[in-house]
C-alpha cells in the first residue's frame, strides 16, 4: 500500500496544472462569449435582449453539474464525437460566458448615461461610442469583479472531476483511494486550491478598494 | 441526426425524480436556515468580537470562500471520520452546505452591518443597550434588509450547488437522475428533465424570497 509522501504530493501538484489550464481556457473562451452576451444584453432591440437574458438565466438558474452532463451526453447525440476535454471546455466556456456577460453588462450600464449622449452628439456611430467612450470606462469598473469571478471559476472546475476529468480534485480522489489516507489527501487538496484562489481573492479586494478611492476622488473633483 | 428522443420512460418514473427533488428542497431549506443562523452569529463576532475571535471568523470565511464546495464535502465525508466524526451522506451534505453558506452569508451580512449608520449604533449604546442588544434590535434588521437580494442569490447558488452532493451518494435529485440514466440509457432525456426541474425549483425559491422580503421588510415595518 502507498502512503502519502512527496511523490503523491507531486502527483497532486501535477494535476493542479490541469485545474489551472482548464480555468484559463474556460476564462478566455468564456470571456469572448461573455463580451458578446454583454453587448447583446444592452441592445436596443428587444428580441436580441431577450435571447441574451434567456441565455444568462438558463446558465445561472441550473446546476453546473447538469450543464456538464448535458454537454457530455448531449453533443454526442448530434453525431459529434467528443472526448472529455472538449466537452468540459465547451461546458465551462458556456458557464463562464453567462456569468461574465451579466457582470460586464452591469459594468457597461454603470457608465453614466451622459457619456452615451455626449459621444452621440459628437456624431460617433454606435460601435464607435462603445469602443472609444463607453468600454474604456467600463473595463476599469469591470476588472475587480472579473478577478473575483476567476476565483469562482477555479473552484467550479472541481465539479469536472465528477464526470471523470482528471484535475486536482479527481487526482485527490485517486490518491485517497490508493493510499487510504483521506484525512491527509483532501485537506492537502483543499490547501492547494486555497493557494491558487486566495491571492486572486486578495487581488480582487485590492483592486476594488483602489477603484473606490478613485471614484471618491473623482466625485471630490 | 438519427437519434430518437424518448421521454416516455423518464415520465413513467417521474415520481422517483419528484422524491429526489423533494430531498433537494429539504436539504437546501434546512441548510439555508442553519447557514443563515450561523452567519448572523459569525457576522456579529466578526464585527464586534475580541480580536482573536474576529481573526478566527475571518480565517473560517476565507478558507471556505477559497476552496471548492466539492472538496469541502469530501473533507467532511471522507476525512473527518478519521478523527471520529462520522456522518451519513445526508448529514454530511447538510453540514457541508451549512458551513459553506455560513461563510458567504457572513461576508454578505457584514457588508450590510457596515451600511447601518454608526450614529444609530452609538445612540443604542448611549441608551444603555448591550452590544448584543444593539446588534439584535438595531443593526440586524436594516442590515439584512440592505443585503437581502445578495443573500437570496447566495441561497439560489447553494440550491444549485447541492447537485454536487450526489458525489457522496446523498439520494437527492441529481443522484436519482444518475441512477435512472444508468438503468434506462436515456441520459440526455433524464438530464434535460432534471435540469428543467432545477430551474423550476430555483424559480420557486426566488418567488418565495420575494414574498418573504415583502412580508417582512415592506409590509411588516412600513
XYZ file of N, CA and C in Angstrom, chain B residues 11-154:
432
model
N -40.818 9.919 -17.899
C -42.039 10.352 -17.215
C -42.730 9.193 -16.510
N -42.519 7.941 -17.010
C -43.051 6.781 -16.299
C -42.498 6.717 -14.876
N -41.267 7.152 -14.722
C -40.634 7.061 -13.397
C -40.456 8.436 -12.775
N -41.359 9.347 -13.172
C -41.245 10.728 -12.733
C -41.340 10.856 -11.216
N -42.138 9.940 -10.588
C -42.311 10.034 -9.129
C -40.971 9.869 -8.405
N -40.067 9.066 -8.978
C -38.737 8.923 -8.349
C -37.998 10.258 -8.364
N -38.099 10.949 -9.530
C -37.443 12.255 -9.634
C -38.066 13.243 -8.653
N -39.396 13.157 -8.503
C -40.063 14.063 -7.570
C -39.566 13.841 -6.148
N -39.374 12.571 -5.780
C -38.831 12.273 -4.447
C -37.446 12.905 -4.281
N -36.624 12.742 -5.318
C -35.291 13.332 -5.276
C -35.355 14.846 -5.150
N -36.283 15.440 -5.920
C -36.436 16.893 -5.887
C -36.852 17.343 -4.490
N -37.734 16.565 -3.853
C -38.199 16.905 -2.504
C -37.026 16.888 -1.520
N -36.158 15.863 -1.656
C -34.995 15.818 -0.765
C -34.068 17.009 -1.020
N -33.901 17.366 -2.317
C -33.095 18.542 -2.654
C -33.650 19.786 -1.977
N -34.982 19.953 -2.050
C -35.611 21.120 -1.430
C -35.396 21.083 0.083
N -35.570 19.908 0.698
C -35.391 19.790 2.149
C -33.967 20.118 2.569
N -32.992 19.466 1.889
C -31.583 19.712 2.226
C -31.264 21.198 2.113
N -31.745 21.805 1.012
C -31.436 23.213 0.778
C -32.086 24.089 1.835
N -33.361 23.823 2.129
C -34.091 24.676 3.070
C -33.460 24.608 4.458
N -33.147 23.379 4.910
C -32.513 23.230 6.227
C -31.178 23.976 6.249
N -30.403 23.806 5.177
C -29.080 24.439 5.128
C -29.187 25.953 5.085
N -30.211 26.464 4.378
C -30.394 27.921 4.327
C -30.681 28.451 5.724
N -31.585 27.772 6.454
C -31.962 28.241 7.792
C -30.755 28.190 8.735
N -30.077 27.030 8.764
C -28.935 26.884 9.674
C -27.773 27.773 9.245
N -27.534 27.829 7.931
C -26.424 28.632 7.419
C -26.622 30.105 7.733
N -27.871 30.580 7.601
C -28.159 31.985 7.895
C -27.945 32.250 9.387
N -28.404 31.317 10.242
C -28.207 31.490 11.691
C -26.719 31.565 12.018
N -25.968 30.633 11.439
C -24.517 30.625 11.656
C -23.909 31.961 11.239
N -24.377 32.466 10.078
C -23.809 33.703 9.542
C -24.147 34.899 10.425
N -25.359 34.902 10.989
C -25.756 36.028 11.841
C -24.848 36.083 13.079
N -24.554 34.893 13.646
C -23.644 34.844 14.798
C -22.231 35.247 14.374
N -21.760 34.668 13.260
C -20.385 34.938 12.818
C -20.191 36.404 12.440
N -21.206 37.004 11.810
C -21.084 38.406 11.410
C -20.972 39.290 12.644
N -21.716 38.916 13.703
C -21.619 39.665 14.964
C -20.211 39.552 15.537
N -19.713 38.302 15.613
C -18.371 38.086 16.164
C -17.315 38.770 15.303
N -17.521 38.749 13.987
C -16.548 39.304 13.048
C -16.450 40.807 13.193
N -17.563 41.463 13.573
C -17.545 42.923 13.640
C -17.309 43.439 15.058
N -17.808 42.713 16.084
C -17.697 43.279 17.435
C -16.960 42.378 18.424
N -16.580 41.158 18.007
C -15.920 40.246 18.932
C -14.522 40.720 19.290
N -13.899 40.086 20.296
C -12.498 40.383 20.605
C -11.601 39.985 19.426
N -10.445 40.596 19.355
C -9.582 40.442 18.187
C -9.317 38.989 17.769
N -8.925 38.087 18.709
C -8.653 36.705 18.271
C -9.882 36.041 17.657
N -11.075 36.337 18.226
C -12.314 35.758 17.688
C -12.559 36.272 16.280
N -12.395 37.590 16.112
C -12.566 38.179 14.770
C -11.636 37.497 13.777
N -10.420 37.237 14.249
C -9.410 36.640 13.381
C -9.824 35.210 12.987
N -10.340 34.463 13.964
C -10.763 33.077 13.691
C -11.913 33.053 12.682
N -12.893 33.956 12.885
C -14.031 34.002 11.961
C -13.544 34.364 10.559
N -12.627 35.342 10.483
C -12.108 35.739 9.176
C -11.407 34.566 8.494
N -10.649 33.788 9.273
C -9.946 32.638 8.696
C -10.941 31.607 8.178
N -11.997 31.361 8.962
C -13.042 30.420 8.522
C -13.663 30.887 7.206
N -14.014 32.183 7.148
C -14.657 32.706 5.946
C -13.725 32.563 4.742
N -12.458 32.943 4.909
C -11.536 32.882 3.770
C -11.283 31.442 3.334
N -11.187 30.528 4.314
C -10.966 29.121 3.971
C -12.104 28.577 3.127
N -13.331 28.898 3.518
C -14.500 28.382 2.797
C -14.639 29.023 1.425
N -14.337 30.331 1.365
C -14.587 31.033 0.102
C -13.506 30.766 -0.933
N -12.394 30.186 -0.517
C -11.308 29.971 -1.475
C -11.002 28.504 -1.731
N -11.946 27.631 -1.351
C -11.809 26.217 -1.706
C -13.125 25.747 -2.317
N -13.091 24.749 -3.216
C -14.317 24.312 -3.887
C -15.255 23.593 -2.911
N -16.550 23.785 -3.126
C -17.578 23.131 -2.322
C -17.395 21.612 -2.346
N -17.105 21.067 -3.526
C -16.952 19.615 -3.659
C -15.846 19.081 -2.747
N -14.730 19.816 -2.675
C -13.622 19.382 -1.822
C -14.020 19.480 -0.345
N -14.797 20.520 -0.013
C -15.295 20.634 1.366
C -16.152 19.418 1.726
N -16.985 18.989 0.787
C -17.811 17.804 1.038
C -16.926 16.590 1.277
N -15.906 16.432 0.443
C -15.017 15.271 0.586
C -14.303 15.298 1.928
N -13.851 16.480 2.345
C -13.170 16.579 3.642
C -14.130 16.144 4.750
N -15.376 16.643 4.691
C -16.336 16.330 5.759
C -16.736 14.863 5.730
N -16.935 14.319 4.539
C -17.451 12.950 4.440
C -16.347 11.892 4.540
N -15.197 12.173 3.942
C -14.136 11.150 3.894
C -13.027 11.375 4.921
N -12.695 12.646 5.203
C -11.548 12.905 6.087
C -11.928 12.920 7.562
N -13.067 13.550 7.891
C -13.423 13.701 9.300
C -13.625 12.379 10.046
N -14.121 11.296 9.392
C -14.244 10.033 10.130
C -12.932 9.597 10.781
N -11.800 10.008 10.194
C -10.503 9.631 10.758
C -10.293 10.222 12.141
N -10.945 11.351 12.434
C -10.847 11.893 13.790
C -12.143 11.642 14.558
N -12.905 10.644 14.111
C -14.052 10.191 14.889
C -15.367 10.871 14.575
N -15.369 11.825 13.606
C -16.626 12.477 13.227
C -17.205 11.776 12.005
N -18.190 10.923 12.243
C -18.719 10.135 11.139
C -20.139 10.586 10.818
N -20.385 10.985 9.570
C -21.724 11.393 9.167
C -22.248 10.425 8.121
N -23.584 10.245 8.066
C -24.118 9.592 6.883
C -24.251 10.633 5.780
N -24.527 10.148 4.548
C -24.419 11.027 3.388
C -25.253 12.308 3.537
N -26.527 12.163 3.924
C -27.383 13.339 4.012
C -26.896 14.338 5.058
N -26.446 13.793 6.200
C -25.927 14.682 7.249
C -24.696 15.415 6.748
N -23.772 14.667 6.126
C -22.554 15.289 5.614
C -22.913 16.390 4.621
N -23.924 16.114 3.773
C -24.338 17.111 2.791
C -24.808 18.379 3.486
N -25.654 18.226 4.514
C -26.179 19.397 5.206
C -25.047 20.150 5.917
N -24.162 19.404 6.592
C -23.048 20.064 7.284
C -22.221 20.872 6.287
N -21.902 20.255 5.146
C -21.093 20.954 4.139
C -21.810 22.200 3.643
N -23.104 22.067 3.362
C -23.854 23.208 2.832
C -23.941 24.323 3.871
N -24.126 23.942 5.147
C -24.248 24.956 6.197
C -22.935 25.721 6.375
N -21.813 25.001 6.486
C -20.560 25.723 6.722
C -20.169 26.542 5.492
N -20.516 26.034 4.305
C -20.204 26.777 3.082
C -21.039 28.047 2.994
N -22.359 27.885 3.118
C -23.246 29.050 3.049
C -22.932 30.026 4.182
N -22.666 29.477 5.370
C -22.385 30.318 6.533
C -21.270 31.314 6.245
N -20.221 30.859 5.572
C -19.082 31.727 5.276
C -19.471 32.849 4.311
N -20.133 32.487 3.223
C -20.518 33.513 2.249
C -21.503 34.501 2.869
N -22.479 33.952 3.616
C -23.507 34.822 4.197
C -22.910 35.734 5.264
N -21.871 35.259 5.978
C -21.207 36.110 6.971
C -20.668 37.368 6.298
N -19.992 37.192 5.170
C -19.446 38.338 4.449
C -20.542 39.262 3.969
N -21.638 38.660 3.481
C -22.741 39.475 2.949
C -23.364 40.307 4.078
N -23.642 39.645 5.228
C -24.283 40.359 6.334
C -23.333 41.414 6.909
N -22.038 41.096 6.910
C -21.062 42.073 7.381
C -21.141 43.353 6.549
N -21.279 43.181 5.226
C -21.430 44.349 4.360
C -22.693 45.118 4.748
N -23.759 44.367 5.072
C -24.998 45.018 5.491
C -24.817 45.795 6.782
N -24.095 45.191 7.729
C -23.863 45.854 9.023
C -23.128 47.178 8.813
N -22.172 47.152 7.870
C -21.398 48.367 7.633
C -22.229 49.470 6.995
N -23.381 49.080 6.420
C -24.227 50.094 5.786
C -25.144 50.771 6.812
N -25.189 50.211 8.043
C -26.018 50.837 9.074
C -25.270 52.058 9.634
N -25.937 53.234 9.658
C -25.265 54.454 10.125
C -24.712 54.270 11.537
N -23.476 54.684 11.745
C -22.790 54.489 13.017
C -23.528 55.221 14.145
N -24.200 56.325 13.792
C -24.935 57.106 14.791
C -26.015 56.289 15.488
N -26.656 55.386 14.734
C -27.708 54.557 15.326
C -27.126 53.614 16.366
N -25.934 53.068 16.046
C -25.292 52.142 16.987
C -24.880 52.901 18.242
N -24.305 54.093 18.048
C -23.892 54.905 19.191
C -25.098 55.303 20.035
N -26.200 55.635 19.361
C -27.418 56.008 20.088
C -27.889 54.844 20.954
N -27.849 53.639 20.378
C -28.254 52.451 21.128
C -27.368 52.230 22.344
N -26.060 52.400 22.152
C -25.125 52.225 23.265
C -25.385 53.288 24.341
N -25.694 54.507 23.879
C -25.932 55.603 24.815
C -27.172 55.340 25.665
N -28.116 54.580 25.111
C -29.332 54.242 25.857
C -29.086 53.084 26.809
N -27.857 52.588 26.856
C -27.515 51.541 27.822
C -27.778 50.135 27.316
N -28.035 49.977 26.007
C -28.197 48.623 25.476
C -26.828 47.937 25.407
N -26.824 46.613 25.632
C -25.571 45.872 25.489
C -25.258 45.716 24.004
N -24.023 45.283 23.714
C -23.635 45.093 22.310
C -24.575 44.129 21.592
N -24.938 43.045 22.312
C -25.818 42.043 21.689
C -27.198 42.636 21.444
N -27.685 43.435 22.398
C -28.993 44.062 22.205
C -28.964 45.037 21.026
N -27.889 45.811 20.936
C -27.759 46.743 19.818
C -27.789 45.973 18.499
N -27.020 44.867 18.475
C -26.956 44.064 17.254
C -28.329 43.523 16.893
N -29.006 42.947 17.924
C -30.275 42.260 17.687
C -31.380 43.253 17.345
N -31.450 44.356 18.075
C -32.624 45.226 17.959
C -32.425 46.409 17.023
N -31.179 46.783 16.763
C -30.968 47.980 15.945
C -30.288 47.637 14.615
N -29.225 46.843 14.679
C -28.379 46.663 13.497
C -28.916 45.603 12.547
N -29.311 44.460 13.100
C -29.558 43.275 12.278
C -30.638 43.497 11.214
N -31.753 44.089 11.632
C -32.884 44.201 10.718
C -32.564 45.019 9.464
N -32.111 46.287 9.630
C -31.764 47.041 8.418
C -30.584 46.436 7.658
N -29.669 45.771 8.384
C -28.520 45.164 7.704
C -28.979 44.061 6.771
N -29.844 43.167 7.281
C -30.328 42.072 6.442
C -31.192 42.611 5.311
N -31.958 43.660 5.624
C -32.789 44.246 4.572
C -31.921 44.767 3.423
N -30.822 45.440 3.788
C -29.960 46.051 2.771
C -29.339 44.996 1.855
N -29.018 43.834 2.413
C -28.302 42.843 1.601
C -29.195 41.666 1.222
N -30.506 41.803 1.424
C -31.392 40.675 1.156
C -31.256 40.111 -0.260
N -31.181 40.958 -1.301
C -31.031 40.401 -2.656
C -29.766 39.550 -2.793
N -28.662 40.014 -2.207
C -27.408 39.255 -2.283
C -27.539 37.932 -1.537
N -28.212 37.957 -0.383
C -28.438 36.724 0.365
C -29.269 35.752 -0.459
N -30.325 36.273 -1.096
C -31.204 35.415 -1.887
C -30.423 34.756 -3.025
N -29.555 35.524 -3.710
C -28.765 34.901 -4.798
C -27.841 33.841 -4.242
N -27.281 34.098 -3.053
C -26.387 33.109 -2.456
C -27.158 31.833 -2.113
